[in-house]
Amino acid sequence: NISLVVTTPSGCRQVKNASVLVSGPTAEISISDTAICAGDDVTFRMVNAQNVQSYQWVVGGGYNYTTPTVTHTYDYVPQSGYFPVVLSLASGECNIDITEMIYVYEVDARFGLFADSVEIADGTGMCEPLSATLVNQSSEEAQWRWYQNGRRFGASTEEVPVHWTNPSYSDSTFVISLAVTNEHNCYDSVSHQYVLFPSPHPLISHDTVICFGEDVNLWVMGGDSYHWDAPINGNSSVQTVKPTETTTYRVDVFSDKMCQASDSVTVNVILPVEASVEPDYASINIGDTVVSFILTESELNCRWSPTDSVLAVGCDTLYFFPRETTDYVVWLSDSLGCYESRFDIHIDVDMR
């Protein structure tokens, strides 16, 4: 109802009344959520509708519906970051649009494994041990957690150092997962797996001792291929060597996947005896004692003849106390019995 009142300066007054009829559709929108994560559902309801002859929901992305209640899934984040949602009402010649906005967020979980600044691809097989770094490459700042084979590990930091070993005889698989949640409580996770090959488990001949001039067979097993370092420089698992001095031989052992392990064997060489016995002549009175020293840098065994009137302290010192002039023979030999040297000692005894 509209009234127009007109008054003159002299106080004359006139009133004009008229009525205007306003009609057309009206309604309200009820939305389950206006800020969502990509992949979430949103339910739209048309409520308190009056004078509505027809209607249509336009929810973005090219989708439209013609039911009072609509549930729609937003699978992606638009470039603008939001979808306009329009409820178009019609009644006769009257058309009304009611507009709301649906803001869509997402988090993209991504990470890489880097060794020496080179990224290791998902599913790659490597020889153990491996020292590398897990690097979080997710798209947004968020909270995250690392998991290894389903168990949480490491700190919630962007970079996590790892050191993996595989002491077994078969391949080991490491499944690494990263779970990410952003400030809008959007969640995403990603998993990569890496295969760690075992190193060979070599078995090599024991350290041994030989006499100077002898040869000996060395062997190794437990690999697919081998390489002996200098002075051998050979690739056979069995090698014959004839060292002239104590020597350690090193061999690299390779698996069928070219993983490497190393081992070594030492051949100790017994050299000819280098020793002397001093003094080798003495003149004493009966009842006196002669002390002879065995001078050597080697561990030697010793024996003598005759055995009477002799006392030994190890093989370092010999005490002779003969009752008559005697010729002694002392033999010195190495621990393996490779060499034996003879030393003659003459002791004159004055019987007076």
XYZ file of N, CA, C and O in Angstrom, residues 120-309:
760
model
N 65.880 -41.309 -6.496
C 65.739 -42.734 -6.753
C 64.276 -43.010 -7.064
O 63.386 -42.693 -6.267
N 64.003 -43.576 -8.215
C 62.627 -43.774 -8.670
C 61.921 -44.857 -7.858
O 62.546 -45.778 -7.322
N 60.599 -44.728 -7.799
C 59.756 -45.712 -7.121
C 59.975 -47.085 -7.761
O 59.975 -47.234 -8.977
N 60.145 -48.106 -6.910
C 60.339 -49.462 -7.393
C 61.761 -49.815 -7.756
O 62.033 -50.945 -8.159
N 62.685 -48.870 -7.608
C 64.074 -49.122 -7.970
C 64.724 -50.110 -7.002
O 64.498 -50.052 -5.798
N 65.543 -51.007 -7.547
C 66.323 -51.925 -6.725
C 67.741 -51.414 -6.567
O 68.354 -50.939 -7.528
N 68.283 -51.512 -5.360
C 69.617 -50.996 -5.050
C 70.351 -51.986 -4.167
O 69.734 -52.777 -3.457
N 71.684 -51.896 -4.210
C 72.506 -52.729 -3.339
C 72.577 -52.103 -1.943
O 72.589 -50.887 -1.799
N 72.592 -52.960 -0.941
C 72.770 -52.467 0.423
C 74.243 -52.260 0.689
O 75.087 -52.892 0.035
N 74.609 -51.379 1.631
C 73.729 -50.483 2.396
C 73.416 -49.223 1.599
O 74.136 -48.881 0.664
N 72.329 -48.551 1.990
C 71.933 -47.323 1.311
C 71.777 -46.208 2.336
O 71.036 -46.350 3.311
N 72.477 -45.119 2.116
C 72.293 -43.901 2.904
C 71.671 -42.859 1.984
O 72.238 -42.529 0.941
N 70.492 -42.361 2.351
C 69.760 -41.437 1.487
C 68.923 -40.508 2.352
O 68.938 -40.578 3.590
N 68.162 -39.629 1.683
C 67.325 -38.663 2.388
C 65.939 -38.648 1.767
O 65.801 -38.531 0.541
N 64.918 -38.782 2.611
C 63.528 -38.615 2.178
C 63.184 -37.127 2.237
O 63.402 -36.479 3.262
N 62.635 -36.603 1.130
C 62.326 -35.179 1.044
C 60.840 -35.008 0.761
O 60.306 -35.532 -0.227
N 60.159 -34.278 1.651
C 58.743 -33.971 1.472
C 58.586 -32.930 0.363
O 59.131 -31.841 0.429
N 57.796 -33.271 -0.678
C 57.565 -32.372 -1.808
C 56.092 -32.016 -1.946
O 55.630 -31.666 -3.021
N 55.340 -32.084 -0.865
C 53.908 -31.800 -0.902
C 53.649 -30.352 -1.284
O 54.469 -29.462 -1.058
N 52.440 -30.113 -1.848
C 52.165 -28.834 -2.490
C 51.883 -27.706 -1.509
O 52.062 -26.540 -1.843
N 51.392 -27.999 -0.338
C 51.018 -26.956 0.606
C 51.704 -27.185 1.940
O 52.111 -28.298 2.266
N 51.804 -26.099 2.680
C 52.278 -26.249 4.050
C 51.230 -27.022 4.846
O 50.044 -26.693 4.812
N 51.668 -28.020 5.511
C 50.727 -28.897 6.194
C 51.469 -29.667 7.273
O 52.684 -29.519 7.468
N 50.722 -30.471 7.971
C 51.305 -31.405 8.925
C 51.456 -32.751 8.226
O 50.612 -33.137 7.418
N 52.539 -33.469 8.519
C 52.746 -34.731 7.837
C 53.395 -35.729 8.778
O 53.987 -35.378 9.785
N 53.264 -36.989 8.364
C 53.862 -38.090 9.111
C 54.473 -39.077 8.123
O 53.900 -39.357 7.074
N 55.650 -39.621 8.516
C 56.341 -40.610 7.707
C 56.073 -42.006 8.272
O 55.995 -42.197 9.476
N 55.942 -42.973 7.365
C 55.744 -44.365 7.765
C 56.671 -45.261 6.947
O 56.868 -45.039 5.747
N 57.243 -46.265 7.621
C 58.073 -47.268 6.944
C 57.487 -48.632 7.224
O 57.387 -49.060 8.370
N 57.070 -49.301 6.148
C 56.424 -50.618 6.255
C 55.266 -50.589 7.249
O 55.063 -51.517 8.031
N 54.490 -49.482 7.199
C 53.290 -49.362 8.019
C 53.520 -48.839 9.417
O 52.552 -48.608 10.146
N 54.748 -48.611 9.817
C 55.046 -48.124 11.165
C 55.624 -46.717 11.077
O 56.492 -46.446 10.238
N 55.133 -45.841 11.943
C 55.597 -44.464 11.915
C 57.071 -44.407 12.323
O 57.522 -45.123 13.218
N 57.807 -43.566 11.630
C 59.223 -43.422 11.962
C 59.659 -42.010 11.619
O 58.997 -41.286 10.888
N 60.801 -41.627 12.146
C 61.378 -40.320 11.840
C 60.568 -39.188 12.454
O 59.473 -39.367 12.993
N 61.109 -38.006 12.371
C 60.436 -36.819 12.878
C 59.552 -36.228 11.782
O 59.691 -36.534 10.601
N 58.605 -35.377 12.187
C 57.736 -34.712 11.220
C 58.467 -33.515 10.627
O 58.092 -32.360 10.820
N 59.534 -33.835 9.924
C 60.345 -32.802 9.286
C 60.320 -33.017 7.782
O 59.966 -34.095 7.291
N 60.688 -31.971 7.045
C 60.626 -32.068 5.590
C 61.668 -33.032 5.043
O 61.453 -33.643 3.997
N 62.791 -33.196 5.717
C 63.829 -34.100 5.263
C 64.167 -35.091 6.381
O 64.399 -34.690 7.515
N 64.187 -36.355 6.008
C 64.475 -37.416 6.983
C 65.599 -38.288 6.425
O 65.436 -38.931 5.379
N 66.765 -38.332 7.080
C 67.834 -39.220 6.613
C 67.516 -40.677 6.948
O 66.942 -40.974 8.010
N 67.862 -41.572 6.046
C 67.650 -43.000 6.272
C 68.938 -43.749 5.954
O 69.723 -43.331 5.099
N 69.156 -44.822 6.676
C 70.282 -45.723 6.392
C 69.731 -47.140 6.453
O 69.349 -47.634 7.518
N 69.638 -47.768 5.295
C 69.036 -49.090 5.187
C 70.106 -50.144 4.936
O 71.033 -49.938 4.155
N 69.971 -51.261 5.621
C 70.847 -52.407 5.405
C 69.999 -53.648 5.162
O 68.808 -53.683 5.507
N 70.611 -54.631 4.567
C 69.930 -55.898 4.313
C 70.915 -57.036 4.547
O 71.615 -57.473 3.623
N 71.006 -57.514 5.782
C 71.971 -58.581 6.080
C 71.502 -59.973 5.673
O 72.227 -60.943 5.878
N 70.301 -60.071 5.094
C 69.749 -61.380 4.756
C 70.326 -61.882 3.437
O 71.221 -61.281 2.841
N 69.786 -63.000 2.961
C 70.214 -63.593 1.698
C 69.200 -63.335 0.580
O 69.375 -63.845 -0.530
N 68.151 -62.574 0.853
C 67.119 -62.288 -0.163
C 66.829 -60.794 -0.187
O 67.237 -60.047 0.703
N 66.107 -60.361 -1.221
C 65.787 -58.945 -1.375
C 64.855 -58.479 -0.258
O 63.979 -59.227 0.198
N 65.035 -57.245 0.181
C 64.152 -56.625 1.180
C 63.442 -55.444 0.538
O 64.053 -54.677 -0.202
N 62.149 -55.310 0.832
C 61.354 -54.215 0.286
C 61.015 -53.229 1.391
O 60.519 -53.618 2.449
N 61.306 -51.960 1.139
C 60.989 -50.889 2.074
C 59.845 -50.071 1.467
O 60.012 -49.477 0.396
N 58.680 -50.084 2.138
C 57.526 -49.300 1.691
C 57.464 -48.036 2.539
O 57.276 -48.097 3.758
N 57.648 -46.893 1.899
C 57.636 -45.603 2.582
C 56.351 -44.870 2.226
O 55.985 -44.772 1.059
N 55.664 -44.379 3.250
C 54.413 -43.634 3.054
C 54.524 -42.266 3.711
O 55.180 -42.113 4.747
N 53.863 -41.300 3.085
C 53.782 -39.944 3.632
C 52.319 -39.550 3.712
O 51.597 -39.579 2.700
N 51.850 -39.220 4.916
C 50.468 -38.777 5.141
C 50.488 -37.285 5.453
O 51.226 -36.844 6.334
N 49.660 -36.515 4.720
C 49.689 -35.059 4.817
C 48.280 -34.539 5.119
O 47.298 -34.996 4.525
N 48.190 -33.582 6.048
C 46.925 -32.920 6.385
C 47.167 -31.420 6.409
O 48.091 -30.949 7.075
N 46.310 -30.652 5.663
C 46.510 -29.192 5.644
C 45.609 -28.515 6.658
O 44.870 -29.163 7.417
N 45.640 -27.184 6.661
C 44.895 -26.417 7.664
C 43.386 -26.551 7.512
O 42.632 -26.237 8.447
N 42.919 -26.988 6.356
C 41.480 -27.197 6.135
C 41.085 -28.638 6.416
O 39.982 -29.053 6.075
N 42.023 -29.390 7.020
C 41.810 -30.788 7.381
C 41.668 -31.677 6.154
O 41.068 -32.749 6.212
N 42.199 -31.217 5.034
C 42.237 -32.063 3.849
C 43.395 -33.045 3.991
O 44.473 -32.688 4.466
N 43.187 -34.263 3.561
C 44.144 -35.346 3.784
C 44.527 -35.989 2.464
O 43.693 -36.148 1.559
N 45.799 -36.359 2.372
C 46.270 -37.132 1.221
C 47.468 -37.956 1.678
O 48.167 -37.596 2.635
N 47.693 -39.049 1.001
C 48.850 -39.883 1.323
C 49.391 -40.474 0.033
O 48.691 -40.591 -0.976
N 50.658 -40.830 0.089
C 51.314 -41.437 -1.062
C 52.344 -42.441 -0.546
O 52.918 -42.250 0.536
N 52.537 -43.516 -1.288
C 53.490 -44.557 -0.893
C 54.392 -44.904 -2.079
O 53.936 -44.938 -3.230
N 55.663 -45.128 -1.779
C 56.624 -45.637 -2.761
C 57.338 -46.821 -2.129
O 57.501 -46.884 -0.907
N 57.759 -47.735 -2.959
C 58.525 -48.861 -2.433
C 59.880 -48.937 -3.125
O 60.021 -48.618 -4.303
N 60.854 -49.374 -2.332
C 62.223 -49.484 -2.804
C 62.744 -50.865 -2.400
O 62.471 -51.337 -1.299
N 63.478 -51.484 -3.303
C 63.984 -52.839 -3.081
C 65.486 -52.762 -2.792
O 66.237 -52.121 -3.533
N 65.904 -53.400 -1.706
C 67.303 -53.398 -1.304
C 67.863 -54.806 -1.487
O 67.418 -55.750 -0.834
N 68.831 -54.922 -2.409
C 69.456 -56.217 -2.660
C 70.486 -56.512 -1.574
O 71.169 -55.607 -1.097
N 70.635 -57.779 -1.193
C 71.658 -58.110 -0.180
C 73.050 -58.115 -0.789
O 73.231 -58.344 -1.993
N 74.029 -57.857 0.047
C 75.418 -58.030 -0.364
C 75.756 -59.517 -0.343
O 75.118 -60.305 0.365
N 76.757 -59.930 -1.112
C 77.184 -61.334 -1.022
C 77.689 -61.662 0.379
O 78.116 -60.776 1.128
N 77.628 -62.931 0.713
C 78.147 -63.418 1.992
C 79.320 -64.350 1.686
O 79.170 -65.574 1.618
N 80.512 -63.773 1.463
C 81.638 -64.608 1.025
C 82.145 -65.539 2.113
O 82.142 -65.213 3.297
N 82.593 -66.704 1.668
C 83.283 -67.670 2.525
C 84.646 -67.897 1.891
O 84.739 -68.287 0.721
N 85.721 -67.651 2.645
C 87.068 -67.662 2.087
C 87.952 -68.612 2.879
O 87.666 -68.911 4.055
N 88.986 -69.111 2.232
C 89.911 -70.021 2.915
C 90.549 -69.329 4.116
O 90.704 -68.113 4.148
N 90.913 -70.138 5.106
C 91.480 -69.598 6.347
C 92.907 -69.090 6.120
O 93.598 -69.510 5.187
N 93.321 -68.186 6.990
C 94.725 -67.787 6.998
C 95.588 -69.038 7.188
O 95.209 -69.977 7.914
N 96.731 -69.034 6.553
C 97.565 -70.243 6.595
C 99.034 -69.872 6.723
O 99.411 -68.698 6.594
N 99.854 -70.894 6.966
C 101.301 -70.723 7.107
C 101.983 -71.707 6.155
O 101.613 -72.894 6.111
N 102.949 -71.219 5.394
C 103.700 -72.082 4.494
C 105.192 -71.836 4.674
O 105.603 -70.805 5.228
N 105.988 -72.776 4.183
C 107.437 -72.600 4.179
C 107.835 -71.787 2.947
O 107.165 -71.826 1.917
N 108.916 -71.075 3.057
C 109.439 -70.303 1.932
C 109.685 -71.240 0.742
O 110.280 -72.302 0.886
N 109.176 -70.816 -0.443
C 109.342 -71.626 -1.647
C 108.155 -72.514 -1.942
O 108.070 -73.090 -3.039
N 107.205 -72.656 -1.026
C 106.020 -73.485 -1.275
C 104.909 -72.636 -1.895
O 104.895 -71.414 -1.791
N 103.939 -73.303 -2.523
C 102.743 -72.618 -3.007
C 101.536 -73.142 -2.244
O 101.607 -74.161 -1.549
N 100.426 -72.416 -2.385
C 99.209 -72.771 -1.647
C 98.006 -72.336 -2.469
O 98.064 -71.338 -3.206
N 96.919 -73.087 -2.379
C 95.677 -72.737 -3.064
C 94.793 -71.890 -2.157
O 94.553 -72.254 -0.999
N 94.321 -70.781 -2.693
C 93.344 -69.932 -2.001
C 92.014 -70.066 -2.715
O 91.963 -70.154 -3.953
N 90.914 -70.026 -1.966
C 89.596 -70.144 -2.596
C 88.603 -69.218 -1.908
O 88.786 -68.801 -0.760
N 87.552 -68.897 -2.634
C 86.458 -68.078 -2.115
C 85.168 -68.551 -2.767
O 85.173 -69.029 -3.915
N 84.082 -68.460 -2.051
C 82.767 -68.816 -2.583
C 81.717 -67.877 -1.994
O 82.018 -67.070 -1.118
N 80.494 -68.001 -2.489
C 79.404 -67.173 -1.974
C 79.011 -66.032 -2.887
O 78.184 -65.206 -2.519
N 79.591 -65.973 -4.098
C 79.248 -64.909 -5.033
C 78.966 -65.457 -6.414
O 79.064 -66.666 -6.676
N 78.638 -64.544 -7.321
C 78.403 -64.910 -8.711
C 79.663 -64.694 -9.553
O 79.879 -65.369 -10.536
N 80.494 -63.723 -9.150
C 81.769 -63.475 -9.816
C 82.743 -62.900 -8.789
O 82.328 -62.430 -7.716
N 84.050 -62.922 -9.161
C 85.078 -62.550 -8.195
C 86.187 -61.759 -8.896
O 86.395 -61.872 -10.108
N 86.897 -60.990 -8.098
C 88.116 -60.357 -8.593
C 89.106 -60.224 -7.444
O 88.835 -59.583 -6.430
N 90.276 -60.864 -7.637
C 91.362 -60.774 -6.651
C 92.222 -59.571 -6.989
O 92.630 -59.385 -8.152
N 92.527 -58.763 -5.985
C 93.394 -57.615 -6.196
C 94.842 -58.064 -6.403
O 95.177 -59.245 -6.257
N 95.694 -57.076 -6.753
C 97.125 -57.343 -6.876
C 97.650 -57.894 -5.537
O 97.149 -57.526 -4.475
N 98.588 -58.809 -5.580
C 99.365 -59.192 -6.763
C 98.762 -60.295 -7.615
O 99.404 -60.752 -8.567
N 97.528 -60.755 -7.319
C 96.950 -61.844 -8.110
C 96.361 -61.308 -9.415
O 96.662 -61.777 -10.508
N 95.447 -60.322 -9.300
C 94.752 -59.764 -10.466
C 94.082 -60.861 -11.287
O 94.253 -60.963 -12.506
N 93.304 -61.679 -10.604
C 92.601 -62.775 -11.274
C 91.136 -62.796 -10.916
O 90.697 -62.175 -9.939
N 90.348 -63.521 -11.721
C 88.895 -63.554 -11.536
C 88.363 -64.935 -11.177
O 87.156 -65.105 -11.025
N 89.233 -65.920 -11.057
C 88.793 -67.260 -10.691
C 88.570 -67.344 -9.190
O 89.242 -66.671 -8.410
N 87.649 -68.215 -8.798
C 87.379 -68.359 -7.365
C 88.515 -69.080 -6.644
O 88.652 -68.961 -5.430
N 89.344 -69.833 -7.385
C 90.477 -70.547 -6.796
C 91.763 -70.003 -7.414
O 91.867 -69.882 -8.645
N 92.725 -69.658 -6.564
C 93.990 -69.109 -7.027
C 95.136 -69.843 -6.330
O 95.051 -70.185 -5.148
N 96.202 -70.101 -7.112
C 97.418 -70.695 -6.552
C 98.476 -69.601 -6.425
O 98.779 -68.924 -7.414
N 99.012 -69.420 -5.217
C 99.980 -68.355 -4.983
C 101.253 -68.943 -4.386
O 101.235 -70.005 -3.744
N 102.374 -68.232 -4.606
C 103.671 -68.648 -4.074
C 104.388 -67.397 -3.572
O 105.333 -66.906 -4.192
N 103.936 -66.857 -2.445
C 104.535 -65.623 -1.950
C 105.930 -65.857 -1.385
O 106.242 -66.942 -0.882
N 106.754 -64.830 -1.471
C 108.109 -64.889 -0.910
C 108.188 -64.246 0.466
O 109.241 -64.262 1.105
N 107.090 -63.670 0.882
C 106.988 -63.082 2.214
C 105.532 -63.129 2.651
O 104.631 -63.394 1.840
N 105.284 -62.869 3.900
C 103.911 -62.893 4.402
C 103.067 -61.863 3.638
O 103.425 -60.690 3.552
N 101.945 -62.324 3.077
C 101.143 -61.491 2.176
C 99.665 -61.679 2.493
O 99.205 -62.795 2.758
N 98.920 -60.557 2.431
C 97.465 -60.596 2.574
C 96.837 -60.387 1.200
O 97.149 -59.416 0.505
N 95.951 -61.297 0.816
C 95.299 -61.251 -0.487
C 93.835 -60.829 -0.294
O 93.108 -61.421 0.512
N 93.411 -59.808 -1.049
C 92.051 -59.268 -0.946
C 91.258 -59.636 -2.198
O 91.776 -59.563 -3.312
N 90.003 -60.021 -1.988
C 89.144 -60.405 -3.105
C 87.808 -59.671 -2.990
O 87.250 -59.525 -1.890
N 87.306 -59.168 -4.116
C 85.973 -58.568 -4.198
C 85.012 -59.622 -4.728
O 85.291 -60.289 -5.739
N 83.873 -59.744 -4.051
C 82.873 -60.750 -4.393
C 81.620 -60.024 -4.874
O 81.135 -59.102 -4.208
N 81.071 -60.453 -6.030
C 79.927 -59.787 -6.628
C 78.754 -60.756 -6.741
O 78.935 -61.931 -7.093
N 77.538 -60.241 -6.457
C 76.327 -61.039 -6.635
C 75.861 -60.928 -8.087
O 76.453 -60.212 -8.895
N 74.758 -61.623 -8.422
C 74.229 -61.541 -9.782
C 73.678 -60.153 -10.093
O 73.489 -59.800 -11.256
N 73.419 -59.345 -9.039
C 72.955 -57.973 -9.240
C 74.106 -56.978 -9.079
O 73.878 -55.781 -8.915
N 75.346 -57.511 -9.063
C 76.566 -56.706 -8.965
C 76.694 -55.977 -7.626
O 77.359 -54.944 -7.536
N 76.050 -56.504 -6.597
C 76.316 -56.005 -5.256
C 77.655 -56.597 -4.798
O 77.999 -57.727 -5.155
N 78.379 -55.853 -3.985
C 79.769 -56.183 -3.708
C 80.033 -56.371 -2.222
O 79.477 -55.667 -1.384
N 80.892 -57.329 -1.939
C 81.446 -57.506 -0.597
C 82.917 -57.862 -0.777
O 83.345 -58.283 -1.856
N 83.688 -57.691 0.266
C 85.123 -57.956 0.194
C 85.559 -58.821 1.371
O 84.940 -58.791 2.441
N 86.631 -59.578 1.145
C 87.217 -60.381 2.221
C 88.699 -60.539 1.911
O 89.174 -60.157 0.829
N 89.433 -61.107 2.830
C 90.872 -61.259 2.626
C 91.371 -62.498 3.359
O 90.725 -62.997 4.289
N 92.524 -62.975 2.916
C 93.169 -64.115 3.546
C 94.664 -63.814 3.591
O 95.231 -63.246 2.658
N 95.308 -64.189 4.684
C 96.740 -63.928 4.869
C 97.515 -65.237 4.821
O 97.152 -66.218 5.482
N 98.591 -65.223 4.015
C 99.503 -66.357 3.939
C 100.804 -65.948 4.626
O 101.502 -65.037 4.172
N 101.072 -66.581 5.750
C 102.308 -66.301 6.489
C 103.416 -67.198 5.938
O 103.265 -68.432 5.839
N 104.538 -66.596 5.594
C 105.663 -67.332 5.007
C 106.759 -67.474 6.058
O 107.240 -66.478 6.626
N 107.153 -68.734 6.307
C 108.250 -69.017 7.225
C 109.554 -68.933 6.444
O 109.794 -69.703 5.498
N 110.408 -68.003 6.798
C 111.694 -67.811 6.134
C 112.762 -68.666 6.792
O 112.613 -69.124 7.939
N 113.889 -68.928 6.102
C 114.987 -69.696 6.717
C 115.430 -69.069 8.035
O 115.380 -67.843 8.218
N 115.851 -69.939 8.936
C 116.211 -69.488 10.285
C 117.424 -68.569 10.227
O 118.442 -68.889 9.594
N 117.298 -67.445 10.868
C 118.421 -66.522 11.030
C 118.698 -66.403 12.526
O 117.912 -65.779 13.252
N 119.797 -67.034 12.955
C 120.126 -67.048 14.389
C 121.607 -67.362 14.564
O 122.300 -67.813 13.642
N 122.059 -67.140 15.758
C 123.433 -67.491 16.118
C 123.461 -67.878 17.593
O 122.566 -67.475 18.364
N 124.473 -68.666 17.953
C 124.640 -69.072 19.354
C 126.009 -68.577 19.803
O 127.046 -68.938 19.205
N 126.020 -67.786 20.839
C 127.270 -67.172 21.319
C 127.354 -67.286 22.842
O 126.349 -67.016 23.529
N 128.540 -67.694 23.317
C 129.734 -68.146 22.571
C 129.568 -69.587 22.132
O 128.756 -70.328 22.671
N 130.361 -69.983 21.133
C 130.327 -71.371 20.677
C 131.600 -72.138 21.091
O 131.816 -73.276 20.676
N 132.432 -71.430 21.880
C 133.632 -72.085 22.441
C 133.891 -71.497 23.815
O 133.754 -70.290 24.034
N 134.280 -72.383 24.732
C 134.616 -71.915 26.083
C 135.573 -72.906 26.731
O 135.590 -74.107 26.403
N 136.373 -72.389 27.658
C 137.284 -73.222 28.445
C 137.024 -72.919 29.903
O 137.081 -71.754 30.331
N 136.677 -73.980 30.683
C 136.264 -73.766 32.064
C 136.942 -74.783 32.969
O 137.492 -75.798 32.503
N 136.887 -74.480 34.245
C 137.285 -75.449 35.246
C 136.099 -76.327 35.563
O 134.931 -75.922 35.433
N 136.376 -77.507 35.979
C 135.300 -78.415 36.331
C 134.437 -77.802 37.420
O 134.937 -77.185 38.361
N 133.161 -77.894 37.248
C 132.204 -77.303 38.187
C 131.699 -75.940 37.762
O 130.720 -75.437 38.317
N 132.391 -75.324 36.762
C 131.916 -74.023 36.261
C 130.789 -74.225 35.233
O 130.532 -75.334 34.739
N 130.148 -73.106 34.897
C 129.017 -73.126 33.954
C 129.288 -72.158 32.811
O 129.787 -71.043 33.024
N 128.930 -72.593 31.606
C 129.016 -71.728 30.419
C 127.588 -71.320 30.039
O 126.696 -72.172 29.928
N 127.430 -70.028 29.841
C 126.116 -69.521 29.426
C 126.214 -69.099 27.965
O 127.006 -68.216 27.620
N 125.402 -69.732 27.121
C 125.344 -69.367 25.698
C 123.975 -68.752 25.394
O 122.931 -69.244 25.864
N 124.007 -67.715 24.593
C 122.779 -67.004 24.229
C 122.411 -67.296 22.774
O 123.283 -67.290 21.887
N 121.149 -67.561 22.554
C 120.634 -67.756 21.194
C 120.115 -66.408 20.704
O 119.150 -65.858 21.257
N 120.758 -65.862 19.696
C 120.438 -64.526 19.196
C 119.588 -64.655 17.926
O 120.062 -65.144 16.886
N 118.331 -64.256 18.010
C 117.409 -64.327 16.868
C 116.224 -63.422 17.111
O 115.915 -63.059 18.258
N 115.535 -63.045 16.038
C 114.301 -62.258 16.145
C 113.076 -63.126 15.892
O 111.952 -62.619 15.834
N 113.284 -64.421 15.743
C 112.189 -65.334 15.436
C 111.842 -66.184 16.653
O 112.645 -66.325 17.580
N 110.625 -66.727 16.608
C 110.218 -67.692 17.621
C 110.690 -69.061 17.159
O 110.218 -69.585 16.150
N 111.648 -69.639 17.877
C 112.268 -70.873 17.438
C 112.086 -71.992 18.460
O 111.894 -71.754 19.650
N 112.162 -73.191 17.928
C 112.251 -74.379 18.775
C 113.718 -74.810 18.803
O 114.471 -74.578 17.844
N 114.106 -75.441 19.908
C 115.508 -75.842 20.022
C 115.626 -77.226 20.651
O 114.764 -77.653 21.426
N 116.724 -77.909 20.268
C 117.090 -79.187 20.885
C 118.615 -79.290 20.845
O 119.274 -78.554 20.082
N 119.167 -80.179 21.638
C 120.635 -80.271 21.732
C 121.051 -81.700 22.059
O 120.223 -82.526 22.502
N 122.270 -81.913 21.809
C 122.853 -83.233 22.092
C 124.344 -83.035 22.409
O 125.033 -82.247 21.736
N 124.847 -83.724 23.424
C 124.086 -84.589 24.349
C 123.180 -83.762 25.256
O 123.349 -82.559 25.381
N 122.263 -84.446 25.884
C 121.283 -83.748 26.724
C 121.730 -83.623 28.171
O 121.074 -82.904 28.956
N 122.812 -84.311 28.531
C 123.268 -84.239 29.926
C 123.938 -82.906 30.194
O 124.584 -82.308 29.323
N 123.833 -82.460 31.416
C 124.539 -81.273 31.922
C 124.184 -80.014 31.122
O 125.035 -79.157 30.866
